[in-house]
CSV table of C-alpha atoms and ligand atoms in Angstrom, one decimal:
chain,number,residue,atom,x,y,z
A,1,MET,CA,118.4,115.3,113.1
A,2,GLY,CA,119.9,112.2,112.7
A,3,PHE,CA,121.3,110.8,109.1
A,4,GLN,CA,118.5,108.5,109.0
A,5,ARG,CA,116.1,111.0,109.4
A,6,LEU,CA,117.7,113.2,106.7
A,7,SER,CA,118.0,110.2,104.3
A,8,LYS,CA,114.1,110.2,104.6
A,9,PHE,CA,113.8,113.5,103.9
A,10,PHE,CA,115.9,113.5,100.8
A,11,SER,CA,114.8,110.3,99.4
A,12,ALA,CA,111.6,109.1,97.9
A,13,ASP,CA,111.2,105.6,99.1
A,14,ILE,CA,109.5,103.5,96.6
A,15,GLY,CA,107.6,100.2,96.9
A,16,ILE,CA,107.0,98.6,93.3
A,17,ASP,CA,104.1,95.8,92.4
A,18,LEU,CA,106.0,93.9,89.7
A,19,GLY,CA,102.9,92.2,88.3
A,20,THR,CA,103.1,89.9,85.4
A,21,ALA,CA,99.8,91.9,84.0
A,22,ASN,CA,100.3,95.3,85.9
A,23,CYS,CA,103.1,97.3,87.5
A,24,LEU,CA,102.5,99.6,90.4
A,25,VAL,CA,104.6,101.9,92.0
A,26,TYR,CA,104.3,103.4,95.4
A,27,VAL,CA,105.9,106.6,96.7
A,28,ARG,CA,106.1,107.4,100.9
A,29,GLY,CA,103.9,110.0,101.7
A,30,LYS,CA,102.0,109.9,98.4
A,31,GLY,CA,100.6,106.5,97.7
A,32,VAL,CA,100.2,104.6,94.8
A,33,VAL,CA,101.1,107.1,92.0
A,34,LEU,CA,101.6,104.9,89.3
A,35,THR,CA,100.0,102.0,87.2
A,36,GLU,CA,101.0,100.5,84.0
A,37,PRO,CA,100.6,97.5,81.9
A,38,SER,CA,103.9,95.1,82.6
A,39,VAL,CA,104.5,95.3,78.7
A,40,VAL,CA,107.7,96.9,77.0
A,41,ALA,CA,107.9,97.3,73.2
A,42,ILE,CA,111.4,96.7,71.7
A,43,MET,CA,113.0,96.9,68.2
A,44,GLU,CA,113.6,92.9,67.3
A,45,ASN,CA,117.0,93.5,66.0
A,46,THR,CA,118.8,95.7,68.4
A,47,ASN,CA,116.5,95.0,71.3
A,48,ALA,CA,116.0,99.0,71.8
A,49,VAL,CA,113.3,100.0,74.0
A,50,LEU,CA,110.7,101.6,72.2
A,51,ALA,CA,107.8,101.9,74.8
A,52,VAL,CA,107.0,100.7,78.4
A,53,GLY,CA,103.5,100.8,79.8
A,54,SER,CA,100.1,101.5,78.5
A,55,GLU,CA,102.1,102.6,75.1
A,56,ALA,CA,103.3,99.3,74.7
A,57,LYS,CA,100.6,97.5,75.9
A,58,ASN,CA,98.4,99.0,73.0
A,59,MET,CA,100.6,97.7,70.6
A,60,LEU,CA,100.3,94.0,71.6
A,61,GLY,CA,99.2,92.4,68.3
A,62,LYS,CA,99.5,95.4,66.4
A,63,THR,CA,103.2,95.3,65.8
A,64,PRO,CA,105.1,95.4,62.4
A,65,ARG,CA,107.2,92.8,61.9
A,66,ASN,CA,110.4,94.3,63.4
A,67,ILE,CA,108.9,95.6,66.7
A,68,LYS,CA,108.3,93.0,69.5
A,69,ALA,CA,105.7,93.7,72.4
A,70,VAL,CA,107.1,91.9,75.5
A,71,ARG,CA,105.5,90.8,79.0
A,72,PRO,CA,109.1,90.2,80.9
A,73,MET,CA,107.1,89.1,83.7
A,74,LYS,CA,104.7,86.9,82.7
A,75,GLU,CA,104.0,84.0,84.5
A,76,GLY,CA,105.3,85.3,87.7
A,77,VAL,CA,108.9,84.6,86.6
A,78,ILE,CA,111.1,86.9,85.2
A,79,ALA,CA,111.5,85.8,81.6
A,80,VAL,CA,113.6,88.4,80.2
A,81,PHE,CA,116.0,89.9,82.9
A,82,ASP,CA,117.4,92.9,80.6
A,83,ILE,CA,114.0,94.1,79.7
A,84,THR,CA,112.5,93.7,83.2
A,85,GLU,CA,115.4,95.9,84.3
A,86,ASP,CA,114.6,98.2,81.5
A,87,MET,CA,110.9,98.3,82.9
A,88,ILE,CA,111.9,98.8,86.3
A,89,ARG,CA,114.3,101.6,85.6
A,90,PHE,CA,111.3,103.4,83.6
A,91,PHE,CA,108.8,103.5,86.1
A,92,ILE,CA,111.0,104.2,89.0
A,93,GLN,CA,111.9,107.4,86.8
A,94,LYS,CA,108.5,108.4,86.3
A,95,ALA,CA,107.5,107.7,89.7
A,96,LEU,CA,110.3,110.1,90.9
A,97,HIS,CA,108.7,112.8,88.6
A,98,SER,CA,106.0,113.1,91.3
A,99,VAL,CA,108.1,114.3,93.6
A,100,PHE,CA,110.0,117.6,94.6
A,101,TRP,CA,113.2,117.6,93.2
A,102,TYR,CA,114.7,117.3,96.6
A,103,ARG,CA,113.6,113.9,97.4
A,104,ARG,CA,115.7,112.8,94.5
A,105,LEU,CA,118.3,113.6,96.1
A,106,LEU,CA,119.5,110.5,97.4
A,107,ARG,CA,118.5,106.8,95.7
A,108,PRO,CA,115.4,105.4,96.9
A,109,THR,CA,115.3,102.2,98.9
A,110,VAL,CA,113.1,100.3,96.9
A,111,MET,CA,110.6,97.3,98.4
A,112,ILE,CA,109.9,95.0,95.4
A,113,ALA,CA,107.1,92.5,95.9
A,114,VAL,CA,108.1,89.1,94.2
A,115,PRO,CA,106.2,86.1,93.6
A,116,TYR,CA,106.1,83.5,96.6
A,117,GLY,CA,108.4,80.8,96.0
A,118,ILE,CA,110.9,82.6,93.3
A,119,THR,CA,114.2,80.9,93.8
A,120,GLU,CA,117.6,82.5,95.2
A,121,VAL,CA,119.1,83.2,91.5
A,122,GLU,CA,115.6,85.1,90.7
A,123,THR,CA,115.9,86.8,93.9
A,124,ARG,CA,119.6,88.0,93.2
A,125,ALA,CA,118.3,89.2,89.6
A,126,VAL,CA,115.9,91.4,90.6
A,127,LYS,CA,117.9,92.8,93.6
A,128,ASP,CA,120.7,93.7,91.1
A,129,SER,CA,118.1,94.7,88.2
A,130,ALA,CA,116.9,97.0,90.6
A,131,LYS,CA,120.1,98.7,91.8
A,132,ARG,CA,121.3,98.9,88.4
A,133,ALA,CA,117.8,100.7,87.8
A,134,GLY,CA,118.7,103.3,90.4
A,135,ALA,CA,117.7,102.0,93.4
A,136,GLY,CA,119.6,102.4,96.7
A,137,ASP,CA,118.7,99.5,99.5
A,138,VAL,CA,116.6,97.0,97.8
A,139,GLU,CA,114.4,95.1,100.1
A,140,LEU,CA,112.1,92.0,98.8
A,141,ILE,CA,108.7,90.9,100.3
A,142,GLU,CA,106.7,88.3,99.1
A,143,GLU,CA,103.3,89.2,97.0
A,144,PRO,CA,101.1,87.1,99.5
A,145,MET,CA,102.5,88.9,102.3
A,146,ALA,CA,102.4,92.3,100.6
A,147,ALA,CA,98.9,91.5,99.6
A,148,ALA,CA,97.5,90.5,103.1
A,149,VAL,CA,99.2,93.9,104.3
A,150,GLY,CA,97.9,96.1,101.8
A,151,VAL,CA,94.2,94.8,102.4
A,152,GLY,CA,94.6,95.6,106.0
A,153,LEU,CA,94.7,91.7,107.3
A,154,PRO,CA,95.9,91.3,110.8
A,155,VAL,CA,99.3,89.2,109.9
A,156,VAL,CA,101.2,89.9,113.1
A,157,ASP,CA,98.4,88.5,115.0
A,158,PRO,CA,98.6,84.8,116.3
A,159,VAL,CA,95.3,83.9,114.0
A,160,GLY,CA,95.0,82.4,110.6
A,161,SER,CA,94.3,84.7,107.5
A,162,MET,CA,93.5,83.7,104.3
A,163,ILE,CA,94.6,85.6,101.0
A,164,MET,CA,94.2,84.8,97.6
A,165,ASP,CA,96.0,86.9,94.7
A,166,ILE,CA,94.7,86.5,91.4
A,167,GLY,CA,97.1,87.9,88.8
A,168,GLY,CA,97.6,87.8,85.0
A,169,GLY,CA,100.0,85.1,85.3
A,170,THR,CA,99.5,83.2,88.5
A,171,THR,CA,97.2,82.5,91.3
A,172,GLU,CA,98.9,82.7,94.9
A,173,VAL,CA,96.9,81.7,98.1
A,174,ALA,CA,98.7,81.8,101.5
A,175,VAL,CA,97.6,81.5,105.1
A,176,ILE,CA,99.5,83.7,107.1
A,177,SER,CA,99.9,84.2,110.8
A,178,LEU,CA,102.1,85.5,113.4
A,179,SER,CA,103.7,87.5,110.5
A,180,GLY,CA,104.8,84.3,108.4
A,181,ILE,CA,103.5,82.2,105.6
A,182,VAL,CA,102.2,79.0,107.1
A,183,THR,CA,101.3,77.8,104.1
A,184,ALA,CA,101.0,78.7,100.4
A,185,LYS,CA,100.1,77.6,96.8
A,186,SER,CA,101.1,79.0,93.9
A,187,VAL,CA,99.5,78.3,90.5
A,188,ARG,CA,100.0,79.1,87.0
A,189,VAL,CA,96.7,80.1,86.1
A,190,GLY,CA,95.5,83.6,86.2
A,191,GLY,CA,93.8,86.1,84.1
A,192,ASP,CA,95.8,85.5,81.1
A,193,ARG,CA,94.8,81.9,81.1
A,194,LEU,CA,90.8,83.1,81.0
A,195,ASP,CA,91.8,85.4,78.2
A,196,SER,CA,93.7,82.5,76.1
A,197,THR,CA,90.2,80.2,77.2
A,198,ILE,CA,88.1,82.8,75.6
A,199,ILE,CA,90.4,83.1,72.3
A,200,GLN,CA,90.2,79.1,72.0
A,201,TYR,CA,86.4,79.0,72.7
A,202,LEU,CA,85.6,81.5,69.9
A,203,LYS,CA,87.9,79.7,67.5
A,204,LYS,CA,86.3,76.1,68.3
A,205,GLU,CA,82.4,77.5,68.3
A,206,TYR,CA,82.6,80.5,65.9
A,207,ASN,CA,85.8,79.9,63.7
A,208,LEU,CA,86.4,83.5,65.0
A,209,MET,CA,90.0,84.6,65.8
A,210,VAL,CA,90.3,87.5,68.2
A,211,GLY,CA,93.5,88.8,69.9
A,212,GLU,CA,94.4,88.9,73.6
A,213,LEU,CA,93.0,92.5,74.0
A,214,ALA,CA,89.8,91.3,73.0
A,215,ALA,CA,89.7,88.4,75.0
A,216,GLU,CA,90.3,90.4,78.2
A,217,GLN,CA,87.6,92.7,77.0
A,218,ILE,CA,85.2,90.1,77.0
A,219,LYS,CA,86.1,88.6,80.1
A,220,ILE,CA,85.8,92.1,81.8
A,221,ARG,CA,82.7,92.9,79.9
A,222,ILE,CA,80.4,89.5,80.4
A,223,GLY,CA,82.7,86.9,81.8
A,224,SER,CA,81.8,85.1,85.2
A,225,ALA,CA,82.4,82.3,87.6
A,226,TYR,CA,79.0,81.8,88.7
A,227,PRO,CA,75.4,82.4,87.0
A,228,VAL,CA,75.1,85.9,87.8
A,229,ASN,CA,75.5,87.5,84.4
A,230,ASP,CA,74.2,84.8,82.1
A,231,ASP,CA,71.7,87.2,80.3
A,232,ALA,CA,74.3,89.6,79.2
A,233,ARG,CA,75.2,90.0,75.4
A,234,MET,CA,78.1,91.5,73.7
A,235,ASP,CA,79.1,92.0,70.0
A,236,VAL,CA,82.6,90.7,69.0
A,237,LYS,CA,84.6,91.3,65.9
A,238,GLY,CA,87.3,89.3,64.8
A,239,LEU,CA,88.4,87.6,61.9
A,240,ASP,CA,87.1,84.4,60.4
A,241,GLN,CA,89.2,81.6,60.8
A,242,VAL,CA,88.1,79.8,57.4
A,243,SER,CA,87.2,82.8,54.9
A,244,ARG,CA,90.0,85.2,56.7
A,245,VAL,CA,87.5,88.3,56.4
A,246,PRO,CA,86.7,90.1,59.2
A,247,LYS,CA,83.1,89.4,61.0
A,248,MET,CA,80.9,90.1,63.8
A,249,ILE,CA,79.5,87.7,66.3
A,250,SER,CA,77.0,88.1,69.3
A,251,ILE,CA,77.8,86.4,72.4
A,252,THR,CA,76.1,85.7,75.7
A,253,GLY,CA,77.2,85.8,79.5
A,254,LYS,CA,76.2,82.3,80.1
A,255,GLU,CA,78.5,81.0,76.8
A,256,ILE,CA,81.9,82.9,78.7
A,257,ARG,CA,80.8,81.3,82.0
A,258,GLU,CA,80.7,78.1,80.8
A,259,ALA,CA,83.8,78.3,78.6
A,260,LEU,CA,86.2,79.8,81.8
A,261,GLN,CA,84.7,76.7,83.9
A,262,GLU,CA,88.3,74.7,83.6
A,263,PRO,CA,90.5,77.4,84.2
A,264,VAL,CA,88.0,78.8,87.2
A,265,THR,CA,88.2,75.2,88.7
A,266,THR,CA,92.0,75.4,89.0
A,267,ILE,CA,91.8,78.1,90.8
A,268,ILE,CA,89.3,77.3,93.0
A,269,GLU,CA,91.6,74.0,93.7
A,270,ALA,CA,94.3,76.0,94.5
A,271,VAL,CA,92.2,76.9,97.7
A,272,LEU,CA,91.1,73.9,98.2
A,273,SER,CA,94.2,72.4,98.5
A,274,THR,CA,95.9,75.2,100.7
A,275,LEU,CA,93.1,74.6,103.3
A,276,GLU,CA,93.8,71.0,103.3
A,277,SER,CA,97.8,71.7,104.0
A,278,CYS,CA,96.7,74.4,106.7
A,279,PRO,CA,97.2,73.3,110.5
A,280,PRO,CA,93.6,72.7,112.1
A,281,ASP,CA,93.7,75.4,114.4
A,282,LEU,CA,94.4,78.3,111.9
A,283,ALA,CA,91.7,76.4,109.7
A,284,ALA,CA,89.4,77.2,112.5
A,285,ASP,CA,90.0,80.7,112.5
A,286,LEU,CA,89.1,80.9,108.6
A,287,ILE,CA,85.4,79.8,109.3
A,288,ASP,CA,85.3,83.5,110.8
A,289,ARG,CA,87.7,85.2,109.0
A,290,GLY,CA,87.0,83.9,105.5
A,291,ILE,CA,89.2,84.4,102.5
A,292,MET,CA,90.1,87.7,101.2
A,293,LEU,CA,90.5,88.1,97.5
A,294,ALA,CA,92.9,90.4,95.6
A,295,GLY,CA,94.7,91.3,92.2
A,296,GLY,CA,92.7,91.8,89.3
A,297,GLY,CA,91.1,88.4,88.8
A,298,ALA,CA,89.1,88.9,91.8
A,299,MET,CA,87.3,91.1,90.1
A,300,LEU,CA,85.6,88.5,87.9
A,301,ARG,CA,82.1,88.3,88.6
A,302,GLY,CA,81.0,85.7,90.8
A,303,LEU,CA,84.0,84.5,91.8
A,304,ASP,CA,83.8,85.1,95.4
A,305,GLN,CA,80.2,83.3,95.4
A,306,LEU,CA,81.4,80.5,94.0
A,307,LEU,CA,84.4,80.1,96.2
A,308,SER,CA,82.3,80.6,99.3
A,309,GLU,CA,80.0,77.8,98.0
A,310,GLU,CA,82.9,75.5,97.5
A,311,THR,CA,84.6,76.3,100.5
A,312,GLY,CA,81.7,76.7,102.7
A,313,LEU,CA,83.6,80.0,104.1
A,314,PRO,CA,82.9,83.8,103.6
A,315,VAL,CA,84.8,85.0,100.9
A,316,PHE,CA,85.6,89.1,100.7
A,317,VAL,CA,86.9,90.8,97.8
A,318,ALA,CA,89.3,94.0,98.6
A,319,GLU,CA,88.2,97.3,97.9
A,320,GLU,CA,90.7,98.2,95.5
A,321,PRO,CA,92.1,94.7,94.5
A,322,LEU,CA,94.4,95.7,92.1
A,323,GLN,CA,96.3,98.0,94.5
A,324,ALA,CA,96.7,95.6,97.6
A,325,VAL,CA,100.1,94.5,96.8
A,326,ALA,CA,101.5,97.9,96.2
A,327,ARG,CA,99.9,99.5,99.1
A,328,GLY,CA,101.3,96.5,101.3
A,329,THR,CA,104.6,97.6,100.0
A,330,GLY,CA,104.3,101.1,101.1
A,331,VAL,CA,103.1,100.0,104.7
A,332,MET,CA,106.2,97.7,105.0
A,333,LEU,CA,108.2,100.9,103.9
A,334,GLN,CA,106.7,102.7,106.5
A,335,GLU,CA,107.6,99.8,109.2
A,336,ILE,CA,111.4,99.7,107.9
A,337,GLU,CA,111.3,103.4,108.9
A,338,THR,CA,109.8,103.0,112.2
A,339,ILE,CA,112.0,100.2,113.2
A,340,GLN,CA,115.2,102.2,112.0
A,341,ASN,CA,114.3,105.5,114.3
B,1,ADP,P1,99.6,90.9,88.2
B,1,ADP,O1,99.8,91.0,89.6
B,1,ADP,O2,99.8,89.6,87.4
B,1,ADP,O3,100.2,91.9,87.5
B,1,ADP,P2,96.7,92.0,88.7
B,1,ADP,O4,96.5,91.8,89.7
B,1,ADP,O5,97.1,93.6,88.2
B,1,ADP,O6,97.9,91.1,87.7
B,1,ADP,O7,95.5,91.7,87.4
B,1,ADP,C1,95.5,91.7,86.4
B,1,ADP,C2,94.6,90.4,85.7
B,1,ADP,O8,93.4,90.9,86.1
B,1,ADP,C3,94.3,90.7,84.3
B,1,ADP,O9,94.2,89.2,83.8
B,1,ADP,C4,92.9,91.3,84.0
B,1,ADP,O10,92.5,90.8,82.9
B,1,ADP,C5,92.5,91.2,85.2
B,1,ADP,N1,91.1,91.6,85.4
B,1,ADP,C6,91.2,93.2,85.8
B,1,ADP,N2,89.9,93.7,85.7
B,1,ADP,C7,89.0,92.6,85.7
B,1,ADP,C8,87.6,92.5,85.9
B,1,ADP,N3,87.2,93.2,86.0
B,1,ADP,N4,87.2,91.0,85.9
B,1,ADP,C9,87.9,90.3,85.8
B,1,ADP,N5,89.4,90.4,85.7
B,1,ADP,C10,89.9,91.6,85.7
B,2,MG,MG1,100.0,90.8,91.4
């Protein structure tokens, strides 16, 4: 057995989807072992980390004055480097708990999916952070490529494939052919913007103040992009903006759909402009192959229908949209192994 093989045996190679909303970790041979919100709770004055992941997310909007819940990846760029590093370290360690002890003997090769169009400086920062957080070799892959690979699009073939990844902070659209991104667009509108739009709407229409988590719940339970869920109803609790006392109102799916129209349109426009900049031969491929949606935002009801109506193309939602990128990193880790052997 050569060194290469031995090192594979004694290390747990890891793929990380460092998303703005969720962080997923893939371990070679095991699949996706961890999904946690990309949130870190820290002490305001010392920056000491108190909690990471779902424990920290539950603190969002509910922290006392000296504790801060931070989303270091917000808007697709690494907003706070040292906190990102703490988060990567926590997730690598946690993922390693899922493998036999002997697979922790060597530092893992870590494949990290990064947003499309990330700068040179950010690239360095991610690599350095991952190394300090316990990684051996660090490989980076652009998110749209990882997502496309993860959902099984034929990225190496000489045909155009379109992938759209709607995350928390950003929406990325890319056309891929022959293992490369031919044209792509990234807009800083994603699930978070839908949530903040719901917050604004409730304030304006009902004088009701709700937090980020409540807004996200409303979006997931009754939100839509197309009239497929207009009759749904939901009771929403919050704080009256004027009297400052808690109150409850009842809202409909139709109201939320109409409220979401503006950010949804921005997302649709990202696709339309990517199509415009796509070379004609690849664009022609899309007529049959359509558009694949991934990322948590792909689960917004009726988005596929609206997108299909606006583009005239078939639209598909990935089977496990939240896992697409992480699975793609896993496939790429496998590729590296094949090349090395
Ligand atoms: P990121 O890659 O930025 O971490 P994800 O792909 O994990 O983002 O997607 C997170 C986003 O998906 C959040 O804004 C979340 O509210 C949204 N989301 C999750 N489930 C649903 C759903 N069923 N309907 C609409 N949006 C959803
Ligand atoms: Mg993502």
